[in-house]
CSV table of C-alpha atoms in Angstrom, one decimal:
chain,number,residue,atom,x,y,z
J,69,MET,CA,22.8,-23.5,2.2
J,70,MET,CA,20.3,-21.3,0.4
J,71,GLN,CA,20.4,-17.7,1.6
J,72,ARG,CA,17.2,-16.2,3.1
J,73,ARG,CA,16.7,-13.7,0.2
J,74,GLU,CA,17.3,-16.4,-2.4
J,75,PHE,CA,14.8,-18.6,-0.5
J,76,ILE,CA,12.2,-15.8,-0.5
J,77,GLU,CA,12.6,-15.1,-4.2
J,78,LYS,CA,12.6,-18.7,-5.3
J,79,SER,CA,9.6,-19.6,-3.1
J,80,GLY,CA,7.6,-16.7,-4.3
J,81,LEU,CA,7.3,-15.2,-0.9
J,82,ALA,CA,8.6,-11.9,-2.2
J,83,THR,CA,5.5,-11.4,-4.2
J,84,LEU,CA,3.2,-13.7,-2.3
J,85,GLY,CA,3.3,-16.5,-4.8
J,86,LEU,CA,1.6,-18.8,-2.4
J,87,ALA,CA,-2.0,-18.5,-3.4
J,88,SER,CA,-2.4,-22.2,-4.0
J,89,LEU,CA,-0.9,-23.2,-0.7
J,90,ASN,CA,-2.3,-23.2,2.8
J,91,ALA,CA,-1.4,-20.2,4.9
J,92,MET,CA,2.1,-20.4,6.3
J,93,SER,CA,3.6,-18.8,9.4
J,94,PHE,CA,6.9,-17.0,9.4
J,95,SER,CA,9.2,-15.8,12.2
J,96,GLU,CA,10.5,-12.3,12.5
J,97,ASN,CA,13.9,-13.4,11.1
J,98,MET,CA,12.3,-15.1,8.1
J,99,LEU,CA,10.3,-11.9,7.4
J,100,LYS,CA,13.4,-9.7,7.6
J,101,ASP,CA,13.9,-9.6,3.8
J,102,ALA,CA,10.4,-10.5,2.7
J,103,ILE,CA,8.3,-8.2,0.7
J,104,ILE,CA,4.5,-8.8,0.9
J,105,GLY,CA,1.7,-7.5,-1.2
J,106,HIS,CA,1.2,-7.3,-5.0
J,107,GLY,CA,1.8,-5.1,-8.0
J,108,SER,CA,2.4,-1.5,-7.1
J,109,HIS,CA,1.6,-1.9,-3.4
J,110,ARG,CA,4.3,-4.0,-1.7
J,111,TYR,CA,5.7,-3.8,1.7
J,112,LYS,CA,8.4,-4.8,4.2
J,113,VAL,CA,7.2,-5.9,7.6
J,114,ASP,CA,8.2,-4.5,11.1
J,115,LEU,CA,6.4,-6.7,13.6
J,116,ASN,CA,7.9,-4.8,16.6
J,117,TRP,CA,7.1,-1.2,15.5
J,118,GLY,CA,4.6,-0.4,18.2
J,119,LYS,CA,5.9,-2.6,21.0
J,120,LEU,CA,5.9,-1.1,24.5
J,121,ASN,CA,6.4,-2.1,28.1
J,122,SER,CA,3.2,-4.0,28.6
J,123,LYS,CA,3.2,-3.4,32.4
J,124,ASN,CA,3.2,0.4,32.0
J,125,PHE,CA,1.3,0.7,28.7
J,126,PRO,CA,-0.9,-2.5,28.2
J,127,VAL,CA,-3.2,-2.9,25.3
J,128,LYS,CA,-6.2,-5.3,25.0
J,129,ASP,CA,-7.7,-5.0,21.6
J,130,CYS,CA,-5.9,-2.5,19.3
J,131,HIS,CA,-9.0,-1.3,17.5
J,132,GLU,CA,-8.2,1.7,15.4
J,133,MET,CA,-5.5,4.2,14.4
J,134,VAL,CA,-5.4,7.7,12.9
J,135,GLN,CA,-2.7,10.3,12.1
J,136,ASP,CA,-3.0,13.9,13.2
J,137,ALA,CA,-1.7,17.0,11.5
J,138,LYS,CA,1.6,16.8,13.4
J,139,GLY,CA,2.2,13.3,11.9
J,140,ARG,CA,1.6,11.5,15.2
J,141,ILE,CA,0.0,8.1,15.1
J,142,ILE,CA,-2.9,7.8,17.6
J,143,LEU,CA,-4.0,4.3,18.7
J,144,LEU,CA,-7.3,3.4,20.4
J,145,THR,CA,-7.4,0.4,22.6
J,146,ASN,CA,-10.1,-0.8,25.0
J,147,HIS,CA,-7.6,-1.3,27.9
J,148,THR,CA,-8.7,1.3,30.5
J,149,LYS,CA,-5.2,1.9,31.8
J,150,ASN,CA,-4.6,3.9,28.7
J,151,ASN,CA,-7.3,4.0,26.0
J,152,ILE,CA,-5.2,6.2,23.8
J,153,LEU,CA,-1.5,5.7,22.9
J,154,ILE,CA,0.3,8.3,20.9
J,155,TYR,CA,3.3,7.3,18.8
J,156,ASP,CA,5.7,9.1,16.4
J,157,LYS,CA,6.3,7.3,13.1
J,158,SER,CA,9.3,5.5,14.4
J,159,GLY,CA,7.2,3.8,17.1
J,160,ARG,CA,8.4,5.9,20.0
J,161,LEU,CA,5.7,6.6,22.6
J,162,LEU,CA,4.8,10.3,22.9
J,163,GLY,CA,1.9,10.2,25.3
J,164,SER,CA,-1.1,8.3,26.6
J,165,TRP,CA,-4.5,9.1,28.2
J,166,GLY,CA,-7.9,7.7,28.8
J,167,SER,CA,-9.4,5.3,31.4
J,168,GLU,CA,-13.2,5.8,30.8
J,169,TYR,CA,-13.7,3.9,27.5
J,170,PRO,CA,-14.1,0.2,28.3
J,171,GLY,CA,-15.7,-0.5,24.9
J,172,ALA,CA,-13.4,1.8,22.9
J,173,HIS,CA,-13.9,0.6,19.3
J,174,GLY,CA,-14.1,3.3,16.6
J,175,LEU,CA,-11.7,6.3,16.3
J,176,THR,CA,-12.3,9.1,13.8
J,177,LEU,CA,-10.2,12.3,13.5
J,178,HIS,CA,-11.8,15.4,12.1
J,179,ASN,CA,-10.3,18.8,11.5
J,180,GLU,CA,-12.8,21.5,12.3
J,181,ASN,CA,-11.7,25.0,11.3
J,182,GLY,CA,-8.1,24.2,12.1
J,183,THR,CA,-8.7,22.3,15.3
J,184,GLU,CA,-8.6,18.5,15.3
J,185,PHE,CA,-11.0,16.4,17.3
J,186,LEU,CA,-11.4,12.7,18.0
J,187,TYR,CA,-14.7,10.8,17.8
J,188,ILE,CA,-14.7,7.6,19.9
J,189,ALA,CA,-17.4,5.0,19.4
J,190,ASP,CA,-17.7,3.0,22.6
J,191,ASN,CA,-19.5,-0.4,22.5
J,192,ASP,CA,-19.9,-0.7,26.3
J,193,ARG,CA,-21.1,2.9,26.9
J,194,HIS,CA,-23.5,2.7,23.8
J,195,GLU,CA,-22.5,6.2,22.7
J,196,VAL,CA,-20.1,8.3,20.7
J,197,ILE,CA,-17.8,10.7,22.5
J,198,LYS,CA,-16.1,13.7,20.9
J,199,THR,CA,-12.9,14.8,22.5
J,200,THR,CA,-9.8,17.0,22.0
J,201,LEU,CA,-6.5,15.3,21.1
J,202,GLU,CA,-5.7,15.6,24.8
J,203,GLY,CA,-8.8,13.8,25.9
J,204,LYS,CA,-11.1,16.6,27.0
J,205,VAL,CA,-14.7,15.6,26.4
J,206,ILE,CA,-16.5,18.1,24.1
J,207,GLN,CA,-19.7,16.4,23.2
J,208,VAL,CA,-21.5,13.1,23.8
J,209,PHE,CA,-23.9,11.4,21.3
J,210,PRO,CA,-26.0,9.1,23.4
J,211,PHE,CA,-28.1,6.2,22.1
J,212,PRO,CA,-30.6,7.7,19.7
J,213,LYS,CA,-33.9,7.0,21.5
J,214,GLU,CA,-35.6,9.8,19.5
J,215,THR,CA,-35.3,7.8,16.3
J,216,GLY,CA,-37.9,5.3,17.5
J,217,LYS,CA,-35.6,2.4,16.4
J,218,TYR,CA,-34.4,1.5,19.9
J,219,HIS,CA,-36.3,0.7,23.1
J,220,LYS,CA,-33.2,0.6,25.3
J,221,GLN,CA,-29.6,1.7,25.0
J,222,GLU,CA,-28.2,-1.9,25.0
J,223,GLU,CA,-29.7,-2.4,21.5
J,224,TYR,CA,-27.4,0.4,20.2
J,225,ILE,CA,-23.7,-0.6,19.9
J,226,PRO,CA,-21.9,1.9,17.7
J,227,THR,CA,-18.7,0.9,15.9
J,228,GLU,CA,-17.7,3.8,13.8
J,229,THR,CA,-18.2,7.4,12.7
J,230,ALA,CA,-17.7,9.5,9.6
J,231,ILE,CA,-17.7,13.3,9.5
J,232,ALA,CA,-18.8,15.2,6.4
J,233,GLU,CA,-17.3,18.5,5.3
J,234,ASN,CA,-20.3,20.4,6.6
J,235,GLY,CA,-19.9,18.8,10.1
J,236,ASP,CA,-22.7,16.2,9.8
J,237,ILE,CA,-21.9,13.0,11.7
J,238,TYR,CA,-22.7,9.5,10.5
J,239,VAL,CA,-22.7,6.8,13.1
J,240,ALA,CA,-22.6,3.1,12.1
J,241,ASP,CA,-24.5,0.9,14.6
J,242,GLY,CA,-22.4,-2.1,13.5
J,243,TYR,CA,-22.9,-4.4,16.5
J,244,GLY,CA,-26.5,-3.3,17.2
J,245,ALA,CA,-29.5,-2.9,15.0
J,246,GLN,CA,-27.4,-2.1,12.0
J,247,TYR,CA,-28.8,1.4,11.4
J,248,ILE,CA,-26.8,4.4,10.2
J,249,ILE,CA,-27.7,7.5,12.3
J,250,HIS,CA,-27.1,10.8,10.6
J,251,TYR,CA,-26.7,13.8,12.9
J,252,ASP,CA,-26.1,17.5,12.2
J,253,ALA,CA,-23.0,19.1,13.8
J,254,ASN,CA,-25.0,20.0,16.9
J,255,GLY,CA,-26.1,16.4,17.5
J,256,LYS,CA,-29.6,16.6,16.2
J,257,VAL,CA,-30.8,13.5,14.3
J,258,LYS,CA,-31.4,14.3,10.6
J,259,ASN,CA,-31.9,10.8,9.1
J,260,VAL,CA,-31.8,7.1,9.8
J,261,PHE,CA,-31.2,4.5,7.1
J,262,GLY,CA,-30.1,0.9,6.7
J,263,GLY,CA,-30.9,-1.7,9.4
J,264,ARG,CA,-30.4,-5.4,9.7
J,265,GLY,CA,-31.0,-7.6,6.6
J,266,GLU,CA,-29.5,-9.1,3.5
J,267,GLU,CA,-31.0,-6.8,0.9
J,268,ASP,CA,-28.8,-4.3,-0.9
J,269,HIS,CA,-29.8,-1.3,1.2
J,270,LEU,CA,-29.5,-3.2,4.5
J,271,PHE,CA,-26.5,-4.6,6.5
J,272,ASN,CA,-25.1,-7.6,8.1
J,273,ASN,CA,-22.5,-6.0,10.3
J,274,ALA,CA,-22.3,-2.3,9.3
J,275,HIS,CA,-18.9,-2.3,10.9
J,276,GLY,CA,-17.1,0.7,9.3
J,277,ILE,CA,-18.0,3.9,7.5
J,278,CYS,CA,-16.2,6.7,5.8
J,279,ILE,CA,-16.7,9.7,3.5
J,280,ASP,CA,-15.5,8.9,0.0
J,281,ASP,CA,-14.5,12.3,-1.4
J,282,ARG,CA,-12.4,11.0,-4.2
J,283,ASP,CA,-14.9,12.8,-6.5
J,284,SER,CA,-14.8,16.1,-4.7
J,285,LYS,CA,-18.0,17.3,-6.4
J,286,ASN,CA,-19.9,14.2,-5.4
J,287,PRO,CA,-18.9,12.8,-2.0
J,288,ILE,CA,-20.6,9.6,-0.9
J,289,LEU,CA,-20.5,7.1,1.9
J,290,LEU,CA,-18.6,3.9,1.9
J,291,ILE,CA,-20.1,1.5,4.5
J,292,THR,CA,-18.9,-2.0,5.4
J,293,ALA,CA,-21.2,-5.0,5.3
J,294,ARG,CA,-18.6,-7.3,6.8
J,295,GLN,CA,-20.5,-10.5,7.1
J,296,GLN,CA,-21.7,-10.1,3.5
J,297,ASN,CA,-18.1,-9.5,2.2
J,298,LYS,CA,-19.2,-6.2,0.7
J,299,LEU,CA,-18.4,-2.5,0.7
J,300,LYS,CA,-21.6,-0.6,0.1
J,301,ARG,CA,-21.9,2.8,-1.5
J,302,PHE,CA,-24.6,5.3,-0.4
J,303,SER,CA,-25.3,8.9,-1.1
J,304,LEU,CA,-25.0,11.3,1.8
J,305,ASP,CA,-28.8,11.3,2.2
J,306,GLY,CA,-28.8,7.5,2.7
J,307,THR,CA,-29.8,6.3,-0.8
J,308,TYR,CA,-28.2,3.0,-1.8
J,309,ILE,CA,-26.0,3.3,-4.9
J,310,ASP,CA,-24.2,-0.1,-5.4
J,311,SER,CA,-21.9,-2.6,-3.7
J,312,ILE,CA,-18.3,-3.7,-4.2
J,313,ASP,CA,-18.1,-7.4,-3.8
J,314,LEU,CA,-15.0,-8.8,-2.0
J,315,PRO,CA,-15.7,-12.5,-1.6
J,316,GLY,CA,-13.7,-14.2,1.2
J,317,ALA,CA,-12.8,-10.8,2.7
J,318,TYR,CA,-14.4,-9.8,6.0
J,319,ILE,CA,-13.5,-6.1,5.9
J,320,CYS,CA,-13.4,-3.5,8.6
J,321,ARG,CA,-13.5,0.3,8.2
J,322,PRO,CA,-12.5,1.7,4.8
J,323,VAL,CA,-9.7,4.2,4.8
J,324,ILE,CA,-9.0,6.4,1.8
J,325,HIS,CA,-5.6,7.6,0.9
J,326,ASN,CA,-4.3,9.0,-2.5
J,327,GLY,CA,-7.3,7.6,-4.4
J,328,HIS,CA,-7.0,4.1,-3.0
J,329,VAL,CA,-9.2,2.4,-0.4
J,330,TYR,CA,-7.4,0.4,2.3
J,331,LEU,CA,-9.2,-2.1,4.5
J,332,ALA,CA,-8.1,-4.2,7.4
J,333,THR,CA,-9.5,-7.7,6.6
J,334,ILE,CA,-10.1,-9.4,10.0
J,335,TRP,CA,-11.0,-12.8,8.6
J,336,SER,CA,-10.9,-14.5,5.2
J,337,GLY,CA,-12.0,-17.6,3.4
J,338,ASP,CA,-14.7,-19.2,5.6
J,339,GLY,CA,-14.2,-16.7,8.3
J,340,SER,CA,-12.0,-18.8,10.5
J,341,GLU,CA,-10.0,-17.4,13.5
J,342,GLY,CA,-6.6,-15.9,12.7
J,343,THR,CA,-7.0,-15.6,8.9
J,344,GLY,CA,-6.6,-11.8,8.4
J,345,PHE,CA,-4.8,-9.8,5.8
J,346,ILE,CA,-4.9,-6.3,4.3
J,347,SER,CA,-7.0,-5.3,1.2
J,348,ILE,CA,-6.1,-2.4,-1.1
J,349,LEU,CA,-8.5,-1.2,-3.8
J,350,ASP,CA,-7.6,1.2,-6.7
J,351,LYS,CA,-9.5,4.3,-7.8
J,352,ASN,CA,-11.9,2.0,-9.7
J,353,ASN,CA,-12.5,0.0,-6.5
J,354,LYS,CA,-10.7,-3.1,-7.8
J,355,LEU,CA,-8.6,-5.1,-5.4
J,356,ILE,CA,-5.0,-4.7,-6.5
J,357,SER,CA,-3.0,-5.8,-3.5
J,358,ALA,CA,-3.6,-8.0,-0.5
J,359,PRO,CA,-0.6,-8.0,1.9
J,360,GLY,CA,-0.7,-11.3,3.7
J,361,GLY,CA,-3.5,-12.5,1.4
J,362,SER,CA,-3.7,-14.5,-1.8
J,363,ILE,CA,-3.1,-12.9,-5.2
J,364,PRO,CA,-6.1,-10.8,-6.3
J,365,SER,CA,-7.6,-12.1,-9.6
J,366,TYR,CA,-10.7,-11.3,-11.5
J,367,GLU,CA,-12.8,-13.3,-14.0
J,368,ASN,CA,-15.4,-11.3,-16.0
J,369,ASP,CA,-14.9,-8.4,-13.6
J,370,ASP,CA,-15.8,-10.6,-10.6
J,371,LEU,CA,-13.1,-11.0,-7.9
J,372,ASN,CA,-12.2,-14.6,-7.2
J,373,PRO,CA,-12.6,-15.6,-3.5
J,374,MET,CA,-9.7,-14.4,-1.3
J,375,HIS,CA,-7.9,-16.1,1.6
J,376,GLN,CA,-5.0,-15.6,3.9
J,377,ALA,CA,-1.7,-16.8,2.3
J,378,LEU,CA,0.8,-15.8,5.0
J,379,LYS,CA,0.2,-15.8,8.8
J,380,ILE,CA,1.7,-12.4,9.4
J,381,PHE,CA,-1.5,-11.0,10.8
J,382,ARG,CA,-4.1,-12.6,13.1
J,383,HIS,CA,-7.0,-10.2,13.2
J,384,PRO,CA,-6.3,-6.9,11.5
J,385,HIS,CA,-8.9,-4.4,12.7
J,386,ASP,CA,-7.8,-1.1,11.2
J,387,VAL,CA,-5.1,0.5,9.1
J,388,CYS,CA,-3.6,4.0,9.1
J,389,ILE,CA,-1.6,5.3,6.1
J,390,ASP,CA,1.1,8.0,6.4
J,391,GLU,CA,2.4,10.5,3.9
J,392,ASP,CA,5.0,8.0,2.7
J,393,GLU,CA,2.3,5.4,2.1
J,394,ASN,CA,3.5,3.2,4.9
J,395,ILE,CA,0.7,1.2,6.6
J,396,TYR,CA,0.2,0.9,10.4
J,397,VAL,CA,-1.9,-2.2,11.3
J,398,ALA,CA,-3.9,-2.4,14.6
J,399,GLN,CA,-5.2,-5.9,15.5
J,400,TRP,CA,-8.2,-7.2,17.5
J,401,ASN,CA,-8.0,-10.3,19.7
J,402,SER,CA,-4.4,-10.9,19.0
J,403,TRP,CA,-2.9,-11.7,22.4
J,404,GLY,CA,-2.4,-8.0,23.5
J,405,THR,CA,0.1,-7.4,20.7
J,406,TYR,CA,1.0,-3.9,19.5
J,407,PRO,CA,0.6,-2.4,16.0
J,408,ILE,CA,2.6,-3.6,13.1
J,409,LYS,CA,4.2,-1.3,10.5
J,410,LEU,CA,4.4,-2.1,6.8
J,411,TYR,CA,7.0,0.0,4.9
J,412,ARG,CA,6.1,0.7,1.3
J,413,VAL,CA,8.8,-0.4,-1.2
């Protein structure tokens, strides 16, 4: 009988040579020796990394994850028994807190003069809350009535934040009117740009946002336009620069690590349920690896449409990358499952 490793190698599973096939499901045992991803960014899969006792530490949607200066992995879930779960890198639970964030969706960590804070974007509360790592509320950014863009708070459904070096805060209203609200560090609105639409400077699901500081002299904003399969680039003053087309990839928040951009891709292809994978872009913003997805290929600098190749993920919603370049994957609407870890090989 063919051994598992031989099967993986001959079937092309080891390097995702399944681009021409429909997505296939694999059990934990079948994935034991599998290596997913492409080129320089390939990984082994640990489906049980973040698994906990669901009675004591339940999760609903595992929305986002960040790593603090101590190396701890902090998970945000919208289960109000414990909105925050704190892991070490082995998957051991170190702590938990939070019961007041029913719409917990976006989680950003920012170091401010040596002290780290969390920014939680809450869909149900229609606001962004700044807390300590222990959960003490420091500041609340309510729905921005003063902008004149909103008549009632229900129209404002923030999904993500990004914090600039000078302390300015950018909030993406990804499930609301699609504006980007730019605050100073004290919470005063400085600018509003974007809005709903299909034009280059507008958004259809401005789901995620981050500061792209890979050019330290010229930091910019990377903003997801998820339903458009695009990652849009803007200056810090809100001027549209250009778009990165990722056909077939419904991307969530961009995460930058060592010059690469990592994106949880919640759906793929025609946007069907359960078709997610991970997207990794190089320093030139080209897709170079898609763990769980089809092999990235370009024609005349245009990416060919992507799709799920392996049913390892259901709905990846965020990624966190540690100093060893392992990836932690949080998933939305995935039957209350805990995060998955991908070990870089």
